[in-house]
Coordinates of C-alpha atoms in Angstrom, one line a residue:
V25 CA 30.7 11.8 72.1
T26 CA 27.0 12.7 72.6
C27 CA 24.4 10.6 70.8
H28 CA 21.0 12.2 70.1
G29 CA 19.2 9.1 69.0
G30 CA 16.4 6.9 70.4
G31 CA 14.4 7.8 73.5
Y32 CA 13.4 11.4 73.3
A33 CA 15.5 12.5 70.3
Y34 CA 13.5 12.9 67.1
P35 CA 14.4 14.5 63.7
N36 CA 11.8 17.3 63.9
S37 CA 12.3 18.3 67.6
D38 CA 15.9 17.7 68.4
P39 CA 18.5 19.7 66.4
G40 CA 21.2 17.3 67.7
W41 CA 19.5 14.3 66.1
S42 CA 21.1 12.4 63.2
A43 CA 20.5 9.0 61.4
A44 CA 24.0 8.0 62.5
A45 CA 23.1 8.7 66.2
E46 CA 20.0 6.4 65.8
K47 CA 22.3 3.6 64.6
I48 CA 24.7 4.0 67.5
D49 CA 21.8 4.1 70.0
A50 CA 20.4 0.8 68.5
Y51 CA 23.9 -0.7 68.5
T52 CA 24.2 0.0 72.3
P53 CA 22.0 -2.5 74.2
G54 CA 20.3 -2.1 77.5
I55 CA 19.6 1.7 77.6
Q56 CA 16.7 2.2 80.0
G57 CA 16.6 6.0 80.1
Y58 CA 18.4 9.2 79.2
P59 CA 20.8 10.7 79.9
H60 CA 22.9 7.5 79.8
V61 CA 26.7 7.2 79.9
R62 CA 28.6 4.2 78.5
V63 CA 32.3 3.4 78.0
N64 CA 33.4 1.2 75.2
F65 CA 29.8 0.3 74.5
Q66 CA 29.3 -2.8 76.7
N67 CA 32.0 -2.6 79.3
G68 CA 30.3 -0.5 81.9
S69 CA 27.5 2.1 82.0
F70 CA 25.1 4.0 84.2
G71 CA 21.9 5.9 83.5
S72 CA 19.6 8.7 84.6
E73 CA 19.5 7.7 88.3
Y74 CA 22.4 10.2 88.7
Y75 CA 20.8 13.0 86.8
S76 CA 19.8 15.1 89.8
N77 CA 22.8 14.5 91.9
P78 CA 26.0 15.9 90.4
K79 CA 28.3 14.6 93.1
S80 CA 27.0 11.1 92.7
F81 CA 27.4 11.5 89.0
E82 CA 31.0 12.5 89.3
T83 CA 31.7 9.5 91.7
A84 CA 30.1 7.1 89.2
V85 CA 32.1 8.5 86.3
R86 CA 35.4 8.1 88.2
S87 CA 34.5 4.6 89.2
L88 CA 33.5 3.6 85.7
F89 CA 36.7 5.0 84.1
S90 CA 39.0 3.5 86.8
R91 CA 37.5 0.0 86.0
I92 CA 37.5 0.3 82.2
I93 CA 40.3 2.6 80.9
K94 CA 43.6 1.0 80.0
T95 CA 46.5 2.7 81.8
N96 CA 49.6 1.1 80.3
G97 CA 49.6 2.7 76.9
A98 CA 47.6 2.5 73.7
D99 CA 47.8 -0.4 71.2
V100 CA 47.9 2.0 68.3
G101 CA 48.8 5.6 67.6
I102 CA 46.7 7.9 65.4
A103 CA 47.6 10.9 63.2
M104 CA 45.0 12.9 61.3
N105 CA 44.4 15.7 58.8
V106 CA 40.8 17.1 58.4
V107 CA 39.4 19.5 55.8
G108 CA 35.8 20.3 54.9
D109 CA 33.3 22.4 53.0
A110 CA 29.5 22.7 52.7
Q111 CA 29.3 19.3 51.0
N112 CA 31.8 17.0 52.7
V113 CA 34.3 16.6 55.5
L114 CA 37.4 14.7 54.5
A115 CA 39.7 13.0 57.0
A116 CA 43.1 11.4 56.3
A117 CA 44.4 9.1 59.0
S118 CA 47.5 7.1 59.8
I119 CA 47.2 4.2 62.2
K120 CA 50.5 3.0 63.7
A121 CA 50.4 -0.4 65.6
A122 CA 52.3 -0.9 68.8
V123 CA 50.7 -4.4 69.3
T124 CA 50.2 -7.0 66.6
N125 CA 46.4 -7.6 66.1
E126 CA 43.5 -7.4 63.7
Y127 CA 42.0 -3.9 63.7
K128 CA 39.0 -2.0 62.6
V129 CA 39.0 1.8 61.8
V130 CA 36.1 4.2 61.5
A131 CA 35.5 7.9 61.4
W132 CA 32.6 9.7 63.2
L133 CA 31.7 13.3 62.3
L134 CA 30.8 15.4 65.3
E135 CA 29.3 18.9 65.6
N136 CA 29.7 21.4 68.4
K137 CA 27.6 24.5 69.4
I138 CA 24.3 23.1 68.4
I139 CA 21.6 25.3 70.0
N140 CA 18.2 23.9 71.3
K141 CA 16.3 26.4 73.4
D142 CA 13.5 23.8 73.7
Q143 CA 15.8 21.7 75.9
A144 CA 14.0 20.6 79.1
N145 CA 15.0 22.5 82.3
Y146 CA 16.1 25.6 80.4
R147 CA 15.1 28.6 82.5
G148 CA 16.9 31.6 81.0
P149 CA 20.2 33.2 80.0
Y150 CA 22.0 31.9 83.1
D151 CA 21.3 28.4 81.9
D152 CA 22.8 28.8 78.4
Y153 CA 25.0 25.7 78.9
I154 CA 21.8 23.5 79.1
Y155 CA 20.8 24.1 75.5
I156 CA 24.2 24.0 73.8
Y157 CA 25.1 20.5 72.5
N158 CA 28.7 19.6 71.8
H159 CA 30.4 16.6 70.2
A160 CA 27.1 15.4 68.8
V161 CA 27.3 12.6 66.2
R162 CA 26.4 13.6 62.7
Q163 CA 27.9 11.0 60.4
I164 CA 29.7 7.7 60.4
S165 CA 32.0 6.6 57.6
G166 CA 31.4 3.7 55.3
N167 CA 28.4 1.4 55.3
Y168 CA 27.3 1.5 58.9
S169 CA 24.2 -0.1 60.6
S170 CA 22.7 -0.8 64.0
A171 CA 24.8 -4.0 64.0
N172 CA 28.1 -2.3 63.2
V173 CA 29.2 1.3 63.9
L174 CA 32.9 0.5 64.2
G175 CA 33.9 0.3 60.5
E176 CA 35.5 -2.5 58.6
S177 CA 38.5 -4.7 59.4
I178 CA 41.8 -3.5 57.9
G179 CA 43.3 -6.9 58.6
T180 CA 46.3 -7.7 60.9
L181 CA 48.9 -5.0 61.6
E182 CA 52.2 -6.1 62.9
A183 CA 53.8 -4.1 65.7
G184 CA 55.5 -1.1 64.0
D185 CA 53.3 -1.2 60.8
T186 CA 51.5 2.0 59.7
F187 CA 48.2 1.9 57.8
N188 CA 47.1 5.0 55.9
T189 CA 43.5 5.6 55.0
A190 CA 41.0 8.4 54.3
F191 CA 37.3 9.0 55.0
Q192 CA 34.6 11.0 53.2
L193 CA 31.8 12.2 55.5
P194 CA 28.9 13.9 53.7
I195 CA 27.1 16.9 55.0
V196 CA 23.4 16.0 54.5
S197 CA 21.6 18.9 56.1
T198 CA 21.8 22.6 55.5
K199 CA 21.4 23.0 59.3
W200 CA 24.8 21.4 60.0
N201 CA 27.7 23.8 60.4
T202 CA 31.0 22.5 59.0
D203 CA 32.9 25.3 60.9
N204 CA 31.9 23.7 64.2
M205 CA 32.7 20.1 63.3
E206 CA 35.5 17.7 64.2
V207 CA 36.3 14.1 63.3
I208 CA 37.0 11.3 65.8
I209 CA 38.8 8.2 64.6
L210 CA 38.1 5.1 66.6
V211 CA 40.4 2.1 66.3
S212 CA 39.2 -1.3 67.6
A213 CA 41.0 -4.6 68.1
K214 CA 39.7 -8.1 68.2
N215 CA 39.8 -9.6 71.7
A216 CA 40.2 -13.2 72.8
Q217 CA 36.4 -13.7 72.6
G218 CA 36.3 -12.5 69.0
K219 CA 34.6 -9.2 69.9
W220 CA 35.9 -5.7 69.2
D221 CA 37.3 -3.4 71.9
I222 CA 38.2 0.2 71.2
V223 CA 41.9 0.6 71.8
N224 CA 42.4 4.2 71.0
T225 CA 40.7 7.4 69.6
A226 CA 41.8 10.7 68.4
V227 CA 39.9 13.9 67.7
C228 CA 40.7 16.6 65.1
P229 CA 38.7 19.8 64.3
V230 CA 38.0 20.6 60.6
G231 CA 40.9 22.6 59.2
E232 CA 43.5 21.2 61.5
Q233 CA 45.8 18.3 61.9
I234 CA 47.3 16.2 64.7
T235 CA 50.4 14.1 64.8
F236 CA 51.2 10.9 66.7
E237 CA 51.5 11.4 70.5
Y238 CA 54.1 9.7 72.6
L239 CA 54.1 9.4 76.4
Q240 CA 57.4 10.3 78.0

């Protein structure tokens, strides 16, 4: 997910900006510069010191993910069905628990192929990738704020339980293109310290559906 909020992102100059991105930026503490990469919000990050050195950036990403990402399976499975028009994107989701815990569920609306030819460092047609933004946050389901972008608790799910829900994500700008959108579902679980860790995500483009995935 890319978040065009805070720092150098402003409503009138950055087509990737959204009010939802601003709240995510505020929710994520300690950002000193942009670009900035963070995994699971507070569990590891690095900033713009790697911007000019792609090899060091790749090394930092690998190190961060090896320390943070769980490798022994997900706590929940996610299935989704997403539809949309010029007014709303609707996402139906099923959450199946593999581990008994209290969970939160939220939907974020993302947009791809956003063009900004004013992007810094753009030098011409050979650099087209620089001004195309993908997976940019446009909307968050429910009543979100800078203190909470992870949704509301759905209570405790016992292992084997399935929770069915649906989200309405309004299209609030005529500049947004529903055809280029996708929905990411984030499921968080309460840890031993009473905080919330993301335990699984799933992404589904508008007009498509995904089923539960099982590792063999």
